[in-house]
Amino acid sequence: MSTPYPFTAIVGQDDLRLGLLLNAVSPAVGGVLVRGEKGTAKSTAVRALAALMPEVSVVPGCRFSCDPASPDPACPDGPHAEAPGVSRAARTVELPVGASEDRLVGALDIERALSEGVKAFEPGLLADAHRGILYVDEVNLLHDHLVDLLLDAAAMGASYVEREGVSVRHAARFLLVGTMNPEEGELRPQLLDRFGLTVEVAASRDTDERVEVVRRRLAYDDDPEGFAARWAEEETALRERIAAARALLPRVVLGDAVLRQIAATCAAFEVDGMRADIVMARTATALAAWAGREEVTADDVRQAALLALPHRRRRNPFDAPGLDEDKLDQTLDEAGPQENNDGDDDPDPGPDGGGDGGGGGGVPPQADGDRTPPQGSEGDDTPSQAPDSAPDAPDAPRRSAGAEQQPVAAAEPFRTKMLSVPGLGEGAAGRRSRARTAHGRTTGAVRPQGALTKLHLSATVQAAAPHQRARGRSGRGLVVRRDDLRQATREGREGNLVLFVVDASGSMAARQRMSAVKGAVLSLLLDAYQRRDKVGLVTFRGKEAEVALPPTSSVDAAAARLESLPTGGRTPLAAGLLKAHDVLRVERLRDPSRRPLLVVVTDGRATGGPEPVALAGRAARLHQAEGTASVVVDCESGYVRLGLAGELARELGGTAVTLDELRADSIAGLVKDVTAAGRAA
């Protein structure tokens, strides 16, 4: 067994280390999600924490790590007789991204259950992780149904396996740690909320700190045992501090004043539900115990809020996680105990009559990411509205179609109609197109290929029933053999690759029009996020097309590229379609089971080069020949319409919808399924 990197040797990453240690002190905090770029010691820190966890006492021979002092009465290996326990190190169990449901929760031998009436249960990773650490690297890439099972077990402290009326339950209490790189896609808000704490990690920009990281890592790689020995004293001290904090934790007092601050903070940041309040209370208590105090303070509440709230205030996947610390401090001050200021209820007014000398009525300091200056303030030479931000007016001078214009903000996103790929796919689980999946409604039965995962009970009974006399059946039980078992086939939904091809040419460059177009694409991106799709973005303008974003699971990255998209120039429609064809060709080789959906956002015009319209038609027919499902979002506006987008849709073999028809609440028509056979809008 390799020597783990010492936890105390990790350089920097204070929030990461604190979040992990607080969960080691109080597993009731609910685990921690570590978000950050690659190469930031996420996995190293999690694996190093295992060496600091106190040993656990278990019932000898119990596969479910029951505590001999209070064994689980429902343990499948029980009931346990009174006997001294054996001590062992707390386990760290890693859940691979490609794990199956049976590997996670355990497998039940259905054949023996039907024929012998016994519960032959093989424990899964949840049982192995009981009273230890369950680590999920790249948790955002884990299938949603596995994440649901994982978080349900973490919340209830138990795992349930139910298969065709046969059920097994066992205890599953563990410290849950997930790591993820946001560039590869986000977790759903419901799943984010189930993690107690979230910490953001990034590589240090300090030269000395980076040098020390490299120096220590090289020393560890050269001699892991010797390096660990040099940090043994610090590791022992930290392990003892964790044990002392655990012992102190039951005596920590959470006063009413502190509870009021917690509730006021959660209300001020408008977090959903009550889980945030509970997690903050547990985290603040753990912080006090970690500091060796028996009473929670306002500083503990503030630190708990910074760890427990940032991921809970997101309203959609395009919101950046974070917390306004000025607002947090103000909320804590307002909800905290009030001082009388020597009998005067009001603070001493400043020179201008406001409170607090420097801040009365002033503009609060802005975050680094907020570059918008205060408008119309006294002494400011900046006009209250920039000329370029004025809305379109009838007498506004027209800009040249060939001139590049600055990016415009997207309009407010809306709920879009369902766009799906026809037929029955076999891609990754999602929520868009029909597909054969492991979960969904049962549509039939087949002989299992390999291990049986989903039994079709009635089909199995029908297969076994004619042979009961020949098999010498004498009792009430059904004589079932391997050949009788039938696997259920199920139909659910899959996620697709939604490739956006966006016209950014001069014909689309009117500010109000491009704002509406960006709003529509942003709405489709939000829909793709909710339906578990991969997305890609191709743009075309001027003389060429470019891949603004290769196919990815990170829809917020696509939204960021869209927001900064400039417009202007000619309309090389053929180049955009050909670039999309190249992207889809590569993705078919990389992930052949994920079916594509091509979404072309344009008014249908094609300019630049010889015969631009004919070239665009030939490029469109390439997609039709390969059966690519497509939809054209018609951005043409005005009373006189040329219908070019509809013609493009016919060449693609897809359908066209207007911006108005794209809205789910539009009365222009019912949901439009995309077809590869060709249909006029």
GROMACS .gro file of N, CA, C and O in nm, residues 89-156:
model
  272
   89ALA      N    1  -0.852   0.095   1.094
   89ALA     CA    2  -0.851   0.231   1.041
   89ALA      C    3  -0.979   0.259   0.964
   89ALA      O    4  -1.038   0.169   0.903
   90ALA      N    5  -1.024   0.382   0.969
   90ALA     CA    6  -1.141   0.422   0.891
   90ALA      C    7  -1.108   0.410   0.742
   90ALA      O    8  -1.001   0.450   0.697
   91ARG      N    9  -1.201   0.355   0.666
   91ARG     CA   10  -1.176   0.332   0.524
   91ARG      C   11  -1.204   0.457   0.442
   91ARG      O   12  -1.290   0.538   0.474
   92THR      N   13  -1.129   0.469   0.333
   92THR     CA   14  -1.161   0.566   0.230
   92THR      C   15  -1.198   0.488   0.105
   92THR      O   16  -1.115   0.416   0.049
   93VAL      N   17  -1.324   0.499   0.065
   93VAL     CA   18  -1.376   0.424  -0.049
   93VAL      C   19  -1.397   0.521  -0.164
   93VAL      O   20  -1.462   0.625  -0.148
   94GLU      N   21  -1.343   0.488  -0.280
   94GLU     CA   22  -1.357   0.574  -0.397
   94GLU      C   23  -1.464   0.517  -0.490
   94GLU      O   24  -1.464   0.398  -0.522
   95LEU      N   25  -1.555   0.604  -0.533
   95LEU     CA   26  -1.661   0.565  -0.626
   95LEU      C   27  -1.620   0.607  -0.766
   95LEU      O   28  -1.613   0.726  -0.796
   96PRO      N   29  -1.594   0.511  -0.855
   96PRO     CA   30  -1.555   0.548  -0.992
   96PRO      C   31  -1.672   0.611  -1.067
   96PRO      O   32  -1.789   0.579  -1.042
   97VAL      N   33  -1.641   0.699  -1.160
   97VAL     CA   34  -1.745   0.766  -1.238
   97VAL      C   35  -1.828   0.665  -1.316
   97VAL      O   36  -1.949   0.680  -1.332
   98GLY      N   37  -1.765   0.558  -1.364
   98GLY     CA   38  -1.836   0.460  -1.446
   98GLY      C   39  -1.899   0.346  -1.367
   98GLY      O   40  -1.935   0.244  -1.426
   99ALA      N   41  -1.914   0.360  -1.236
   99ALA     CA   42  -1.969   0.252  -1.154
   99ALA      C   43  -2.115   0.226  -1.189
   99ALA      O   44  -2.189   0.316  -1.228
  100SER      N   45  -2.157   0.102  -1.170
  100SER     CA   46  -2.297   0.066  -1.192
  100SER      C   47  -2.375   0.084  -1.063
  100SER      O   48  -2.318   0.100  -0.954
  101GLU      N   49  -2.507   0.078  -1.075
  101GLU     CA   50  -2.592   0.091  -0.957
  101GLU      C   51  -2.567  -0.023  -0.859
  101GLU      O   52  -2.561  -0.003  -0.737
  102ASP      N   53  -2.551  -0.147  -0.911
  102ASP     CA   54  -2.525  -0.261  -0.823
  102ASP      C   55  -2.392  -0.246  -0.750
  102ASP      O   56  -2.380  -0.287  -0.634
  103ARG      N   57  -2.294  -0.187  -0.816
  103ARG     CA   58  -2.164  -0.168  -0.749
  103ARG      C   59  -2.176  -0.067  -0.637
  103ARG      O   60  -2.107  -0.077  -0.535
  104LEU      N   61  -2.264   0.030  -0.651
  104LEU     CA   62  -2.280   0.133  -0.548
  104LEU      C   63  -2.359   0.082  -0.429
  104LEU      O   64  -2.316   0.093  -0.314
  105VAL      N   65  -2.480   0.028  -0.453
  105VAL     CA   66  -2.569  -0.008  -0.342
  105VAL      C   67  -2.563  -0.154  -0.305
  105VAL      O   68  -2.613  -0.196  -0.200
  106GLY      N   69  -2.502  -0.237  -0.391
  106GLY     CA   70  -2.498  -0.379  -0.364
  106GLY      C   71  -2.587  -0.456  -0.459
  106GLY      O   72  -2.675  -0.400  -0.525
  107ALA      N   73  -2.565  -0.587  -0.466
  107ALA     CA   74  -2.640  -0.672  -0.559
  107ALA      C   75  -2.715  -0.779  -0.482
  107ALA      O   76  -2.662  -0.840  -0.388
  108LEU      N   77  -2.837  -0.803  -0.523
  108LEU     CA   78  -2.921  -0.906  -0.463
  108LEU      C   79  -2.932  -1.022  -0.562
  108LEU      O   80  -2.958  -1.002  -0.681
  109ASP      N   81  -2.910  -1.145  -0.515
  109ASP     CA   82  -2.918  -1.262  -0.602
  109ASP      C   83  -3.066  -1.298  -0.620
  109ASP      O   84  -3.125  -1.367  -0.537
  110ILE      N   85  -3.124  -1.249  -0.729
  110ILE     CA   86  -3.267  -1.270  -0.753
  110ILE      C   87  -3.298  -1.417  -0.775
  110ILE      O   88  -3.402  -1.467  -0.733
  111GLU      N   89  -3.208  -1.490  -0.841
  111GLU     CA   90  -3.232  -1.632  -0.867
  111GLU      C   91  -3.250  -1.709  -0.736
  111GLU      O   92  -3.344  -1.788  -0.721
  112ARG      N   93  -3.163  -1.686  -0.639
  112ARG     CA   94  -3.177  -1.754  -0.510
  112ARG      C   95  -3.296  -1.702  -0.432
  112ARG      O   96  -3.362  -1.778  -0.360
  113ALA      N   97  -3.326  -1.573  -0.447
  113ALA     CA   98  -3.441  -1.518  -0.377
  113ALA      C   99  -3.571  -1.583  -0.426
  113ALA      O  100  -3.661  -1.612  -0.347
  114LEU      N  101  -3.582  -1.608  -0.558
  114LEU     CA  102  -3.703  -1.669  -0.612
  114LEU      C  103  -3.711  -1.819  -0.583
  114LEU      O  104  -3.818  -1.871  -0.549
  115SER      N  105  -3.599  -1.887  -0.596
  115SER     CA  106  -3.603  -2.033  -0.584
  115SER      C  107  -3.587  -2.083  -0.441
  115SER      O  108  -3.644  -2.186  -0.406
  116GLU      N  109  -3.509  -2.011  -0.357
  116GLU     CA  110  -3.483  -2.057  -0.221
  116GLU      C  111  -3.544  -1.968  -0.114
  116GLU      O  112  -3.548  -2.007   0.003
  117GLY      N  113  -3.587  -1.849  -0.154
  117GLY     CA  114  -3.646  -1.758  -0.056
  117GLY      C  115  -3.546  -1.698   0.040
  117GLY      O  116  -3.582  -1.660   0.152
  118VAL      N  117  -3.419  -1.688   0.002
  118VAL     CA  118  -3.317  -1.631   0.088
  118VAL      C  119  -3.268  -1.500   0.029
  118VAL      O  120  -3.272  -1.479  -0.092
  119LYS      N  121  -3.225  -1.410   0.116
  119LYS     CA  122  -3.171  -1.281   0.074
  119LYS      C  123  -3.019  -1.291   0.065
  119LYS      O  124  -2.949  -1.263   0.161
  120ALA      N  125  -2.971  -1.335  -0.047
  120ALA     CA  126  -2.827  -1.343  -0.069
  120ALA      C  127  -2.780  -1.209  -0.121
  120ALA      O  128  -2.801  -1.177  -0.239
  121PHE      N  129  -2.719  -1.129  -0.034
  121PHE     CA  130  -2.687  -0.991  -0.067
  121PHE      C  131  -2.536  -0.971  -0.068
  121PHE      O  132  -2.466  -1.009   0.026
  122GLU      N  133  -2.486  -0.911  -0.177
  122GLU     CA  134  -2.345  -0.877  -0.187
  122GLU      C  135  -2.331  -0.727  -0.164
  122GLU      O  136  -2.381  -0.647  -0.242
  123PRO      N  137  -2.265  -0.684  -0.055
  123PRO     CA  138  -2.258  -0.541  -0.024
  123PRO      C  139  -2.190  -0.461  -0.134
  123PRO      O  140  -2.102  -0.512  -0.205
  124GLY      N  141  -2.230  -0.334  -0.145
  124GLY     CA  142  -2.169  -0.243  -0.241
  124GLY      C  143  -2.077  -0.143  -0.173
  124GLY      O  144  -2.040  -0.157  -0.055
  125LEU      N  145  -2.044  -0.038  -0.246
  125LEU     CA  146  -1.950   0.061  -0.194
  125LEU      C  147  -2.008   0.140  -0.077
  125LEU      O  148  -1.934   0.186   0.010
  126LEU      N  149  -2.141   0.157  -0.072
  126LEU     CA  150  -2.201   0.228   0.040
  126LEU      C  151  -2.179   0.153   0.171
  126LEU      O  152  -2.159   0.215   0.276
  127ALA      N  153  -2.185   0.021   0.165
  127ALA     CA  154  -2.158  -0.059   0.285
  127ALA      C  155  -2.011  -0.051   0.323
  127ALA      O  156  -1.976  -0.040   0.442
  128ASP      N  157  -1.923  -0.054   0.224
  128ASP     CA  158  -1.780  -0.045   0.253
  128ASP      C  159  -1.743   0.088   0.318
  128ASP      O  160  -1.651   0.095   0.400
  129ALA      N  161  -1.816   0.195   0.280
  129ALA     CA  162  -1.782   0.329   0.329
  129ALA      C  163  -1.844   0.361   0.464
  129ALA      O  164  -1.816   0.467   0.521
  130HIS      N  165  -1.929   0.274   0.517
  130HIS     CA  166  -1.995   0.301   0.646
  130HIS      C  167  -1.893   0.328   0.755
  130HIS      O  168  -1.798   0.254   0.774
  131ARG      N  169  -1.909   0.445   0.821
  131ARG     CA  170  -1.822   0.491   0.929
  131ARG      C  171  -1.683   0.530   0.877
  131ARG      O  172  -1.587   0.533   0.953
  132GLY      N  173  -1.674   0.560   0.748
  132GLY     CA  174  -1.549   0.606   0.690
  132GLY      C  175  -1.573   0.722   0.596
  132GLY      O  176  -1.659   0.806   0.618
  133ILE      N  177  -1.495   0.727   0.489
  133ILE     CA  178  -1.502   0.835   0.390
  133ILE      C  179  -1.542   0.776   0.256
  133ILE      O  180  -1.486   0.674   0.213
  134LEU      N  181  -1.639   0.838   0.190
  134LEU     CA  182  -1.675   0.801   0.054
  134LEU      C  183  -1.633   0.917  -0.036
  134LEU      O  184  -1.684   1.028  -0.024
  135TYR      N  185  -1.541   0.889  -0.126
  135TYR     CA  186  -1.483   0.993  -0.210
  135TYR      C  187  -1.526   0.972  -0.355
  135TYR      O  188  -1.509   0.864  -0.411
  136VAL      N  189  -1.583   1.078  -0.415
  136VAL     CA  190  -1.627   1.073  -0.554
  136VAL      C  191  -1.551   1.179  -0.632
  136VAL      O  192  -1.579   1.298  -0.619
  137ASP      N  193  -1.452   1.136  -0.709
  137ASP     CA  194  -1.379   1.229  -0.794
  137ASP      C  195  -1.462   1.255  -0.919
  137ASP      O  196  -1.524   1.163  -0.973
  138GLU      N  197  -1.464   1.381  -0.964
  138GLU     CA  198  -1.544   1.422  -1.080
  138GLU      C  199  -1.691   1.388  -1.059
  138GLU      O  200  -1.755   1.325  -1.143
  139VAL      N  201  -1.745   1.429  -0.946
  139VAL     CA  202  -1.883   1.394  -0.912
  139VAL      C  203  -1.982   1.452  -1.012
  139VAL      O  204  -2.091   1.399  -1.032
  140ASN      N  205  -1.945   1.560  -1.080
  140ASN     CA  206  -2.034   1.620  -1.179
  140ASN      C  207  -2.048   1.534  -1.304
  140ASN      O  208  -2.139   1.557  -1.384
  141LEU      N  209  -1.959   1.436  -1.322
  141LEU     CA  210  -1.968   1.346  -1.437
  141LEU      C  211  -2.040   1.216  -1.403
  141LEU      O  212  -2.062   1.133  -1.491
  142LEU      N  213  -2.077   1.199  -1.276
  142LEU     CA  214  -2.147   1.078  -1.234
  142LEU      C  215  -2.292   1.083  -1.285
  142LEU      O  216  -2.353   1.189  -1.290
  143HIS      N  217  -2.345   0.968  -1.325
  143HIS     CA  218  -2.482   0.964  -1.373
  143HIS      C  219  -2.577   1.013  -1.264
  143HIS      O  220  -2.560   0.984  -1.145
  144ASP      N  221  -2.682   1.085  -1.306
  144ASP     CA  222  -2.771   1.149  -1.210
  144ASP      C  223  -2.837   1.049  -1.115
  144ASP      O  224  -2.853   1.077  -0.996
  145HIS      N  225  -2.878   0.932  -1.165
  145HIS     CA  226  -2.947   0.838  -1.077
  145HIS      C  227  -2.853   0.784  -0.969
  145HIS      O  228  -2.896   0.755  -0.857
  146LEU      N  229  -2.722   0.775  -1.001
  146LEU     CA  230  -2.625   0.732  -0.900
  146LEU      C  231  -2.604   0.842  -0.796
  146LEU      O  232  -2.590   0.813  -0.676
  147VAL      N  233  -2.601   0.967  -0.841
  147VAL     CA  234  -2.586   1.078  -0.746
  147VAL      C  235  -2.707   1.083  -0.654
  147VAL      O  236  -2.694   1.108  -0.533
  148ASP      N  237  -2.826   1.060  -0.709
  148ASP     CA  238  -2.947   1.059  -0.625
  148ASP      C  239  -2.937   0.951  -0.518
  148ASP      O  240  -2.968   0.975  -0.400
  149LEU      N  241  -2.897   0.830  -0.556
  149LEU     CA  242  -2.884   0.721  -0.459
  149LEU      C  243  -2.779   0.754  -0.354
  149LEU      O  244  -2.799   0.731  -0.234
  150LEU      N  245  -2.670   0.811  -0.398
  150LEU     CA  246  -2.560   0.845  -0.309
  150LEU      C  247  -2.603   0.948  -0.205
  150LEU      O  248  -2.580   0.932  -0.084
  151LEU      N  249  -2.668   1.054  -0.251
  151LEU     CA  250  -2.705   1.161  -0.160
  151LEU      C  251  -2.822   1.122  -0.071
  151LEU      O  252  -2.832   1.168   0.043
  152ASP      N  253  -2.912   1.037  -0.120
  152ASP     CA  254  -3.020   0.987  -0.035
  152ASP      C  255  -2.963   0.906   0.081
  152ASP      O  256  -3.006   0.919   0.196
  153ALA      N  257  -2.865   0.821   0.051
  153ALA     CA  258  -2.802   0.742   0.157
  153ALA      C  259  -2.730   0.832   0.256
  153ALA      O  260  -2.736   0.810   0.378
  154ALA      N  261  -2.662   0.935   0.204
  154ALA     CA  262  -2.590   1.027   0.293
  154ALA      C  263  -2.686   1.102   0.384
  154ALA      O  264  -2.656   1.128   0.501
  155ALA      N  265  -2.804   1.138   0.331
  155ALA     CA  266  -2.900   1.213   0.411
  155ALA      C  267  -2.970   1.125   0.514
  155ALA      O  268  -2.997   1.168   0.627
  156MET      N  269  -3.003   1.000   0.478
  156MET     CA  270  -3.079   0.912   0.567
  156MET      C  271  -2.991   0.825   0.656
  156MET      O  272  -3.040   0.767   0.754
   0.00000   0.00000   0.00000
